[in-house]
Amino acid sequence: MTSKIRLGVVGCGDVAFRTYLPALECLAEEAEVVATCDLALPRAEAAAKVCARWSSSEGAYGDYSECLDHAGLEAVVNLTPGPQHATITRAALERDVHVFSEKPIANSVEDADSLMTAAQSRGRLLMCAPATMVTDRFRWLAEVAASNRYGPLTLITGRVTGMGPALWRDYAGNPEVFYGPEVGPLLDQGVYILHGATGLLGPARRIQAMGTIAIPRRSVMTKNIQQHTIEVRTNDHVLLQLEFDAGHVQLLASFATPAGEPPSMEAHFTAASVRLPADHWYEAEGPVDVWALDDEPSSDGWRRQDPPSSGAPVDTLIGMGPAHFVACLQGREEPVLTAAHARHVLEIALGAADAARSGATVELETVF
Ligand SMILES: NC(=O)c1ccc[n+]([C@@H]2O[C@H](COP(=O)([O-])OP(=O)(O)OC[C@H]3O[C@@H](n4cnc5c(N)ncnc54)[C@H](O)[C@@H]3O)[C@@H](O)[C@H]2O)c1
């Protein structure tokens, strides 16, 4: 039997407690959390306590360098805020530790390149969220596209709206970073759709975009922080269009719409449209709606169906990331959530900001 992967969790904030630690508990047969780390040591200690239910939880650290020295540490899950990702990931790779990073992979394409080089030269695995392409719905959609069952995939439309974490009452972290240039609605939320769309259509060739700061100041209304105002320093409405070798994508991502919805997407083939409904977006498994031209017509045209189940070990889309990472480290799966794919999605998001600023069409260079 393969031995358990010895994991560290760095960044013990909202998403760690909300999603990753429960997901890692579901993977207890395959992996254990031996080290936790947060600049705020009590959070690392609290995470270690949670993990002690299924792991040896050997150490909690306030200093990341000490955490990386933890005996036998094989891999880290990087759950620090977006602007920290590249630094945290690089330090791990330089100590020969594999990395699964939350999105974005880095803050610039150059930084993503150098992380990929570091991973390759050290023979380490570097993977990045979001885990969209390893959910059952997207694995099924990729198979439908490859089989040509409904003809070519010609258009993907997507949208994700809301006010962002400043108005997410249950949010336990600091929302300010999400309204800065390193994150914004496209890299925080639109990225789920961008990753899925490029996963299905391949690398995009060029991008047009518009954007604005629609609501420049936000009152934070989370349960921990109130009566604090933050400045919005990145476009909070982003509208973009992408051109591929074959196919197009249109996407709206906003942190400035009071009526919010999770990501939703429609994939249009020549003989059918497939809808991924917003209310199931964050599930590892979940239904799709199909409108096929040769189907028996239903009252509204759509037919709900469940794609074949792969027996996902966790129930959330986000949790599928570490599940896939551990499976790849153990040789049970081939990497789908590659660093090269994450770098391409990052280039699109940065290109959207450039295109919105200049009004020009931006050519994309990276591939995966
Ligand atoms: N919260 C969610 O539901 C959610 C969902 C999907 C993805 N994410 C992503 O997960 C990441 C973390 O988000 P969050 O909401 O948990 O943020 P958070 O602010 O709640 O947590 C981040 C934690 O990282 C710690 N940290 C910062 N710099 C560090 C360093 N150098 N070394 C060690 N610890 C450090 C902070 O002290 C904090 O506890 C972000 O990239 C975010 O986009 C979050």
Tab-separated table of C-alpha atoms and ligand atoms in Angstrom:
chain	number	residue	atom	x	y	z
A	1	MET	CA	0.000	0.000	0.000
A	2	THR	CA	1.220	3.550	-0.835
A	3	SER	CA	2.341	5.501	2.223
A	4	LYS	CA	0.410	8.605	3.287
A	5	ILE	CA	1.571	11.934	1.892
A	6	ARG	CA	2.945	14.130	4.704
A	7	LEU	CA	1.352	17.540	4.172
A	8	GLY	CA	1.796	21.015	5.594
A	9	VAL	CA	-0.961	23.623	5.487
A	10	VAL	CA	0.298	27.200	5.275
A	11	GLY	CA	-2.242	29.976	5.809
A	12	CYS	CA	-4.821	28.835	8.380
A	13	GLY	CA	-7.585	31.327	7.648
A	14	ASP	CA	-11.135	31.238	6.352
A	15	VAL	CA	-10.806	28.739	3.517
A	16	ALA	CA	-8.574	26.416	5.542
A	17	PHE	CA	-11.161	25.901	8.279
A	18	ARG	CA	-14.203	26.224	6.012
A	19	THR	CA	-13.171	23.894	3.188
A	20	TYR	CA	-9.615	22.497	3.053
A	21	LEU	CA	-9.367	20.884	6.493
A	22	PRO	CA	-12.732	19.107	6.082
A	23	ALA	CA	-11.626	17.961	2.606
A	24	LEU	CA	-8.272	16.743	3.936
A	25	GLU	CA	-10.091	14.768	6.627
A	26	CYS	CA	-11.901	12.922	3.805
A	27	LEU	CA	-8.456	12.026	2.418
A	28	ALA	CA	-7.195	10.638	5.743
A	29	GLU	CA	-6.418	7.234	4.178
A	30	GLU	CA	-4.098	8.884	1.650
A	31	ALA	CA	-2.613	11.937	3.406
A	32	GLU	CA	-1.997	13.432	6.818
A	33	VAL	CA	-1.384	16.985	7.941
A	34	VAL	CA	1.863	16.869	9.885
A	35	ALA	CA	2.513	20.636	10.048
A	36	THR	CA	0.395	23.786	10.071
A	37	CYS	CA	1.646	27.346	9.722
A	38	ASP	CA	0.217	30.836	10.033
A	39	LEU	CA	1.735	34.221	10.826
A	40	ALA	CA	-0.799	34.189	13.653
A	41	LEU	CA	0.450	31.181	15.619
A	42	PRO	CA	-2.876	30.583	17.439
A	43	ARG	CA	-4.507	29.914	14.043
A	44	ALA	CA	-1.827	27.366	13.161
A	45	GLU	CA	-2.372	25.753	16.576
A	46	ALA	CA	-6.146	25.712	16.087
A	47	ALA	CA	-5.709	24.056	12.684
A	48	ALA	CA	-3.321	21.481	14.158
A	49	LYS	CA	-5.953	20.693	16.790
A	50	VAL	CA	-8.603	20.122	14.120
A	51	CYS	CA	-6.244	17.898	12.113
A	52	ALA	CA	-5.246	15.886	15.194
A	53	ARG	CA	-8.543	14.022	14.752
A	54	TRP	CA	-7.095	12.215	11.728
A	55	SER	CA	-3.410	13.204	11.510
A	56	SER	CA	-0.343	13.062	13.685
A	57	SER	CA	-0.298	16.944	13.721
A	58	GLU	CA	3.344	17.023	14.738
A	59	GLY	CA	3.937	20.780	14.672
A	60	ALA	CA	2.276	24.199	14.520
A	61	TYR	CA	4.426	27.090	13.343
A	62	GLY	CA	4.280	30.872	13.231
A	63	ASP	CA	7.442	30.896	11.119
A	64	TYR	CA	7.166	29.436	7.627
A	65	SER	CA	10.867	28.711	7.294
A	66	GLU	CA	10.742	26.541	10.427
A	67	CYS	CA	7.650	24.820	9.076
A	68	LEU	CA	9.496	23.913	5.875
A	69	ASP	CA	12.221	22.328	8.029
A	70	HIS	CA	9.649	19.995	9.610
A	71	ALA	CA	11.038	16.462	9.428
A	72	GLY	CA	9.670	14.461	6.500
A	73	LEU	CA	7.446	17.226	5.134
A	74	GLU	CA	6.659	16.250	1.529
A	75	ALA	CA	4.165	18.840	0.284
A	76	VAL	CA	2.414	22.046	1.292
A	77	VAL	CA	-1.022	23.404	0.546
A	78	ASN	CA	-0.654	27.172	0.112
A	79	LEU	CA	-3.719	28.964	1.504
A	80	THR	CA	-2.196	32.379	2.115
A	81	PRO	CA	-3.747	35.521	0.526
A	82	GLY	CA	-3.219	35.928	-3.252
A	83	PRO	CA	-0.352	38.456	-3.103
A	84	GLN	CA	1.693	35.975	-0.975
A	85	HIS	CA	1.253	32.916	-3.179
A	86	ALA	CA	4.415	33.139	-5.294
A	87	THR	CA	6.719	33.804	-2.317
A	88	ILE	CA	5.280	30.958	-0.266
A	89	THR	CA	5.334	28.540	-3.206
A	90	ARG	CA	8.900	29.435	-4.210
A	91	ALA	CA	10.250	28.883	-0.694
A	92	ALA	CA	8.704	25.399	-0.613
A	93	LEU	CA	9.980	24.395	-4.053
A	94	GLU	CA	13.472	25.563	-3.101
A	95	ARG	CA	13.342	23.092	-0.187
A	96	ASP	CA	12.218	20.298	-2.521
A	97	VAL	CA	8.645	20.355	-1.203
A	98	HIS	CA	5.725	19.805	-3.624
A	99	VAL	CA	3.070	22.568	-3.708
A	100	PHE	CA	-0.659	22.871	-4.253
A	101	SER	CA	-1.485	26.595	-4.337
A	102	GLU	CA	-4.756	28.417	-4.128
A	103	LYS	CA	-5.335	30.712	-7.101
A	104	PRO	CA	-3.748	32.752	-8.537
A	105	ILE	CA	-0.496	30.878	-9.034
A	106	ALA	CA	1.449	34.185	-8.880
A	107	ASN	CA	0.936	37.904	-9.511
A	108	SER	CA	2.782	38.054	-12.830
A	109	VAL	CA	3.389	35.703	-15.732
A	110	GLU	CA	7.155	36.082	-15.157
A	111	ASP	CA	6.772	34.904	-11.559
A	112	ALA	CA	4.634	31.972	-12.715
A	113	ASP	CA	7.338	31.090	-15.273
A	114	SER	CA	10.060	31.087	-12.655
A	115	LEU	CA	7.976	28.932	-10.282
A	116	MET	CA	7.425	26.430	-13.091
A	117	THR	CA	11.172	26.386	-13.786
A	118	ALA	CA	11.925	25.874	-10.085
A	119	ALA	CA	9.436	22.993	-9.878
A	120	GLN	CA	10.811	21.346	-12.988
A	121	SER	CA	14.472	21.688	-12.024
A	122	ARG	CA	13.752	20.232	-8.569
A	123	GLY	CA	11.470	17.493	-9.898
A	124	ARG	CA	8.618	18.727	-7.691
A	125	LEU	CA	4.905	18.826	-8.462
A	126	LEU	CA	3.360	22.316	-8.637
A	127	MET	CA	-0.409	22.467	-9.029
A	128	CYS	CA	-2.916	25.266	-8.675
A	129	ALA	CA	-6.600	25.819	-7.915
A	130	PRO	CA	-9.321	26.132	-9.040
A	131	ALA	CA	-10.233	22.478	-9.361
A	132	THR	CA	-12.981	23.079	-11.913
A	133	MET	CA	-11.598	20.640	-14.512
A	134	VAL	CA	-11.478	17.684	-12.093
A	135	THR	CA	-15.135	17.902	-11.103
A	136	ASP	CA	-17.359	15.219	-12.614
A	137	ARG	CA	-19.308	17.768	-14.680
A	138	PHE	CA	-16.223	19.161	-16.353
A	139	ARG	CA	-14.644	15.745	-16.911
A	140	TRP	CA	-17.932	14.772	-18.613
A	141	LEU	CA	-18.042	18.018	-20.635
A	142	ALA	CA	-14.463	17.437	-21.820
A	143	GLU	CA	-15.450	13.937	-22.895
A	144	VAL	CA	-18.546	15.288	-24.717
A	145	ALA	CA	-16.380	17.859	-26.528
A	146	ALA	CA	-13.745	15.263	-27.487
A	147	SER	CA	-16.383	12.801	-28.749
A	148	ASN	CA	-18.026	15.431	-30.994
A	149	ARG	CA	-21.362	13.993	-29.825
A	150	TYR	CA	-23.067	17.384	-30.088
A	151	GLY	CA	-20.754	18.778	-32.769
A	152	PRO	CA	-18.014	21.371	-32.180
A	153	LEU	CA	-17.986	23.546	-29.064
A	154	THR	CA	-18.294	27.065	-30.468
A	155	LEU	CA	-19.202	29.398	-27.584
A	156	ILE	CA	-18.977	29.498	-23.782
A	157	THR	CA	-20.741	32.176	-21.779
A	158	GLY	CA	-20.249	32.673	-18.059
A	159	ARG	CA	-21.075	35.043	-15.268
A	160	VAL	CA	-20.359	35.467	-11.604
A	161	THR	CA	-21.701	38.392	-9.641
A	162	GLY	CA	-21.933	39.754	-6.117
A	163	MET	CA	-20.305	42.315	-3.852
A	164	GLY	CA	-17.277	40.215	-2.902
A	165	PRO	CA	-16.086	39.151	0.567
A	166	ALA	CA	-16.545	42.602	2.184
A	167	LEU	CA	-20.282	41.872	2.346
A	168	TRP	CA	-20.023	38.133	2.997
A	169	ARG	CA	-21.286	38.083	6.601
A	170	ASP	CA	-19.744	34.699	7.377
A	171	TYR	CA	-16.314	35.579	6.021
A	172	ALA	CA	-13.631	35.224	8.717
A	173	GLY	CA	-10.610	36.644	6.840
A	174	ASN	CA	-9.561	40.167	5.860
A	175	PRO	CA	-11.543	41.101	2.723
A	176	GLU	CA	-9.385	44.120	1.781
A	177	VAL	CA	-6.929	42.167	-0.377
A	178	PHE	CA	-9.740	41.028	-2.697
A	179	TYR	CA	-10.326	44.642	-3.853
A	180	GLY	CA	-6.679	45.247	-4.765
A	181	PRO	CA	-4.907	44.793	-8.102
A	182	GLU	CA	-3.546	41.323	-7.263
A	183	VAL	CA	-7.040	39.824	-6.914
A	184	GLY	CA	-10.353	41.454	-7.983
A	185	PRO	CA	-13.495	39.680	-9.208
A	186	LEU	CA	-11.840	38.050	-12.209
A	187	LEU	CA	-8.991	36.316	-10.338
A	188	ASP	CA	-11.118	35.539	-7.306
A	189	GLN	CA	-14.323	34.297	-8.948
A	190	GLY	CA	-14.166	34.564	-12.743
A	191	VAL	CA	-11.138	32.271	-12.554
A	192	TYR	CA	-13.417	29.258	-11.977
A	193	ILE	CA	-15.073	29.864	-15.347
A	194	LEU	CA	-11.850	30.889	-17.120
A	195	HIS	CA	-10.142	27.706	-15.952
A	196	GLY	CA	-13.120	25.588	-17.109
A	197	ALA	CA	-13.515	27.386	-20.446
A	198	THR	CA	-9.816	27.113	-21.312
A	199	GLY	CA	-9.811	23.537	-20.025
A	200	LEU	CA	-12.437	22.772	-22.681
A	201	LEU	CA	-11.293	25.032	-25.550
A	202	GLY	CA	-7.519	25.086	-24.947
A	203	PRO	CA	-5.348	28.216	-24.799
A	204	ALA	CA	-7.006	31.492	-25.809
A	205	ARG	CA	-5.382	33.634	-28.517
A	206	ARG	CA	-6.584	37.152	-27.795
A	207	ILE	CA	-8.721	39.156	-25.446
A	208	GLN	CA	-10.907	42.246	-25.450
A	209	ALA	CA	-12.209	43.650	-22.186
A	210	MET	CA	-13.931	46.525	-20.496
A	211	GLY	CA	-14.023	47.340	-16.823
A	212	THR	CA	-14.554	50.010	-14.265
A	213	ILE	CA	-14.537	50.700	-10.557
A	214	ALA	CA	-18.282	50.996	-10.079
A	215	ILE	CA	-18.326	51.254	-6.261
A	216	PRO	CA	-15.020	52.819	-5.134
A	217	ARG	CA	-15.498	52.522	-1.364
A	218	ARG	CA	-16.878	49.589	0.603
A	219	SER	CA	-18.110	49.290	4.142
A	220	VAL	CA	-16.963	45.940	5.446
A	221	MET	CA	-19.874	44.012	6.943
A	222	THR	CA	-18.392	40.656	7.864
A	223	LYS	CA	-19.063	39.165	11.284
A	224	ASN	CA	-15.511	39.963	12.490
A	225	ILE	CA	-14.948	43.392	10.945
A	226	GLN	CA	-17.528	46.169	10.802
A	227	GLN	CA	-17.543	49.926	10.365
A	228	HIS	CA	-14.330	49.730	8.391
A	229	THR	CA	-14.156	51.271	4.911
A	230	ILE	CA	-11.920	49.945	2.167
A	231	GLU	CA	-10.850	51.552	-1.097
A	232	VAL	CA	-11.445	49.531	-4.269
A	233	ARG	CA	-8.194	49.561	-6.284
A	234	THR	CA	-9.105	47.269	-9.161
A	235	ASN	CA	-12.014	47.022	-11.614
A	236	ASP	CA	-15.045	45.671	-9.800
A	237	HIS	CA	-16.963	45.143	-13.062
A	238	VAL	CA	-15.016	43.125	-15.657
A	239	LEU	CA	-16.536	42.210	-19.031
A	240	LEU	CA	-14.344	40.188	-21.335
A	241	GLN	CA	-14.345	38.317	-24.611
A	242	LEU	CA	-11.800	35.700	-25.632
A	243	GLU	CA	-10.995	34.276	-29.032
A	244	PHE	CA	-9.620	30.751	-29.441
A	245	ASP	CA	-8.350	28.828	-32.482
A	246	ALA	CA	-11.915	27.523	-32.629
A	247	GLY	CA	-14.495	29.049	-30.328
A	248	HIS	CA	-15.234	32.117	-28.242
A	249	VAL	CA	-15.846	32.948	-24.578
A	250	GLN	CA	-17.809	35.811	-23.082
A	251	LEU	CA	-17.582	36.392	-19.332
A	252	LEU	CA	-18.883	38.880	-16.766
A	253	ALA	CA	-17.237	38.956	-13.330
A	254	SER	CA	-18.358	41.554	-10.810
A	255	PHE	CA	-17.878	42.542	-7.189
A	256	ALA	CA	-20.323	45.445	-7.688
A	257	THR	CA	-23.733	43.814	-8.121
A	258	PRO	CA	-25.856	43.753	-4.952
A	259	ALA	CA	-27.797	40.723	-6.240
A	260	GLY	CA	-25.076	38.120	-6.435
A	261	GLU	CA	-24.864	34.641	-7.926
A	262	PRO	CA	-22.140	31.978	-7.798
A	263	PRO	CA	-20.420	31.164	-11.090
A	264	SER	CA	-22.614	29.743	-13.861
A	265	MET	CA	-21.692	28.755	-17.385
A	266	GLU	CA	-23.253	27.672	-20.655
A	267	ALA	CA	-21.319	25.649	-23.234
A	268	HIS	CA	-22.841	25.863	-26.705
A	269	PHE	CA	-22.114	23.078	-29.186
A	270	THR	CA	-23.609	23.187	-32.697
A	271	ALA	CA	-26.281	20.618	-31.776
A	272	ALA	CA	-26.776	21.206	-28.028
A	273	SER	CA	-26.310	23.676	-25.213
A	274	VAL	CA	-25.142	22.513	-21.780
A	275	ARG	CA	-25.795	24.630	-18.696
A	276	LEU	CA	-23.885	24.348	-15.403
A	277	PRO	CA	-26.268	25.859	-12.892
A	278	ALA	CA	-24.973	28.364	-10.326
A	279	ASP	CA	-26.607	26.635	-7.359
A	280	HIS	CA	-24.489	23.492	-7.884
A	281	TRP	CA	-21.277	25.212	-8.984
A	282	TYR	CA	-19.213	24.547	-5.862
A	283	GLU	CA	-20.066	20.841	-5.703
A	284	ALA	CA	-17.634	18.088	-6.701
A	285	GLU	CA	-20.500	16.262	-8.352
A	286	GLY	CA	-23.754	17.805	-9.488
A	287	PRO	CA	-26.228	17.983	-12.344
A	288	VAL	CA	-26.054	19.665	-15.722
A	289	ASP	CA	-28.935	20.897	-17.895
A	290	VAL	CA	-28.856	19.829	-21.546
A	291	TRP	CA	-30.829	21.369	-24.415
A	292	ALA	CA	-30.187	19.069	-27.403
A	293	LEU	CA	-31.751	19.822	-30.765
A	294	ASP	CA	-32.690	16.158	-31.318
A	295	ASP	CA	-34.174	15.638	-27.806
A	296	GLU	CA	-37.862	15.219	-27.104
A	297	PRO	CA	-38.823	18.816	-26.295
A	298	SER	CA	-39.541	19.439	-22.585
A	299	SER	CA	-41.653	22.329	-21.343
A	300	ASP	CA	-38.702	24.746	-21.195
A	301	GLY	CA	-36.281	22.927	-23.522
A	302	TRP	CA	-33.780	21.927	-20.806
A	303	ARG	CA	-33.325	18.359	-19.545
A	304	ARG	CA	-31.585	17.887	-16.198
A	305	GLN	CA	-29.135	15.001	-15.956
A	306	ASP	CA	-26.348	13.732	-13.717
A	307	PRO	CA	-22.991	13.133	-15.405
A	308	PRO	CA	-21.405	9.758	-14.520
A	309	SER	CA	-19.978	9.800	-10.994
A	310	SER	CA	-16.266	9.136	-10.500
A	311	GLY	CA	-16.907	8.502	-6.797
A	312	ALA	CA	-15.345	11.811	-5.760
A	313	PRO	CA	-13.694	11.425	-2.312
A	314	VAL	CA	-14.866	14.923	-1.249
A	315	ASP	CA	-18.083	16.805	-1.860
A	316	THR	CA	-16.806	20.286	-2.787
A	317	LEU	CA	-15.195	21.639	-5.961
A	318	ILE	CA	-12.508	23.311	-3.843
A	319	GLY	CA	-11.782	20.073	-1.975
A	320	MET	CA	-11.223	18.299	-5.293
A	321	GLY	CA	-7.980	20.302	-5.613
A	322	PRO	CA	-6.076	18.659	-2.743
A	323	ALA	CA	-7.739	15.313	-3.564
A	324	HIS	CA	-6.322	15.479	-7.104
A	325	PHE	CA	-2.930	16.719	-5.826
A	326	VAL	CA	-2.571	13.810	-3.395
A	327	ALA	CA	-3.727	11.324	-6.063
A	328	CYS	CA	-1.080	12.704	-8.459
A	329	LEU	CA	1.656	12.510	-5.813
A	330	GLN	CA	0.710	8.865	-5.279
A	331	GLY	CA	0.658	8.171	-9.030
A	332	ARG	CA	-3.073	7.383	-9.080
A	333	GLU	CA	-3.976	10.302	-11.389
A	334	GLU	CA	-2.204	12.319	-14.077
A	335	PRO	CA	-1.979	16.086	-13.351
A	336	VAL	CA	-4.900	18.073	-14.768
A	337	LEU	CA	-4.607	21.231	-12.628
A	338	THR	CA	-1.223	22.101	-14.059
A	339	ALA	CA	0.868	25.169	-13.322
A	340	ALA	CA	1.000	25.921	-17.066
A	341	HIS	CA	-2.795	26.059	-17.200
A	342	ALA	CA	-2.894	28.339	-14.135
A	343	ARG	CA	-0.255	30.592	-15.733
A	344	HIS	CA	-2.406	30.914	-18.866
A	345	VAL	CA	-5.479	31.842	-16.813
A	346	LEU	CA	-3.356	34.423	-14.964
A	347	GLU	CA	-2.203	35.869	-18.293
A	348	ILE	CA	-5.856	36.231	-19.356
A	349	ALA	CA	-6.777	38.042	-16.132
A	350	LEU	CA	-3.805	40.401	-16.383
A	351	GLY	CA	-4.505	40.856	-20.099
A	352	ALA	CA	-8.107	41.803	-19.303
A	353	ALA	CA	-6.857	44.625	-17.070
A	354	ASP	CA	-4.529	45.837	-19.857
A	355	ALA	CA	-7.247	45.561	-22.503
A	356	ALA	CA	-9.753	47.444	-20.343
A	357	ARG	CA	-7.206	50.184	-19.642
A	358	SER	CA	-6.047	50.639	-23.247
A	359	GLY	CA	-9.121	49.676	-25.236
A	360	ALA	CA	-6.842	47.520	-27.399
A	361	THR	CA	-7.131	43.833	-28.223
A	362	VAL	CA	-4.421	41.982	-26.264
A	363	GLU	CA	-2.648	39.010	-27.841
A	364	LEU	CA	-1.962	36.099	-25.469
A	365	GLU	CA	1.322	34.196	-25.532
A	366	THR	CA	1.295	31.382	-23.006
A	367	VAL	CA	-0.008	27.899	-23.757
A	368	PHE	CA	-0.567	24.778	-21.698
B	1	LIG	N1	-12.377	31.935	1.823
B	1	LIG	C1	-12.827	31.190	0.826
B	1	LIG	O1	-13.960	30.698	0.828
B	1	LIG	C2	-11.926	30.891	-0.352
B	1	LIG	C3	-12.432	30.070	-1.357
B	1	LIG	C4	-11.609	29.731	-2.438
B	1	LIG	C5	-10.307	30.190	-2.469
B	1	LIG	N2	-9.837	30.990	-1.472
B	1	LIG	C6	-8.436	31.444	-1.565
B	1	LIG	O2	-7.709	30.938	-0.456
B	1	LIG	C7	-6.676	31.858	-0.082
B	1	LIG	C8	-6.839	32.234	1.381
B	1	LIG	O3	-8.101	32.848	1.529
B	1	LIG	P1	-8.795	33.029	2.956
B	1	LIG	O4	-10.167	33.501	2.649
B	1	LIG	O5	-8.614	31.795	3.772
B	1	LIG	O6	-7.927	34.229	3.549
B	1	LIG	P2	-7.647	34.556	5.100
B	1	LIG	O7	-7.152	35.933	5.137
B	1	LIG	O8	-8.826	34.175	5.923
B	1	LIG	O9	-6.479	33.530	5.475
B	1	LIG	C9	-5.150	33.682	5.060
B	1	LIG	C10	-4.244	33.280	6.204
B	1	LIG	O10	-2.904	33.279	5.728
B	1	LIG	C11	-2.095	33.773	6.771
B	1	LIG	N3	-0.840	34.255	6.196
B	1	LIG	C12	-0.638	35.365	5.449
B	1	LIG	N4	0.645	35.458	5.054
B	1	LIG	C13	1.272	34.384	5.592
B	1	LIG	C14	2.629	33.935	5.574
B	1	LIG	N5	3.569	34.590	4.919
B	1	LIG	N6	2.929	32.781	6.234
B	1	LIG	C15	1.959	32.096	6.908
B	1	LIG	N7	0.658	32.496	6.962
B	1	LIG	C16	0.332	33.616	6.312
B	1	LIG	C17	-2.929	34.867	7.421
B	1	LIG	O11	-2.489	35.151	8.736
B	1	LIG	C18	-4.322	34.245	7.375
B	1	LIG	O12	-4.622	33.517	8.556
B	1	LIG	C19	-6.818	33.055	-1.031
B	1	LIG	O13	-5.956	32.879	-2.115
B	1	LIG	C20	-8.264	32.958	-1.501
B	1	LIG	O14	-8.469	33.520	-2.779
B	1	LIG	C21	-10.617	31.346	-0.410
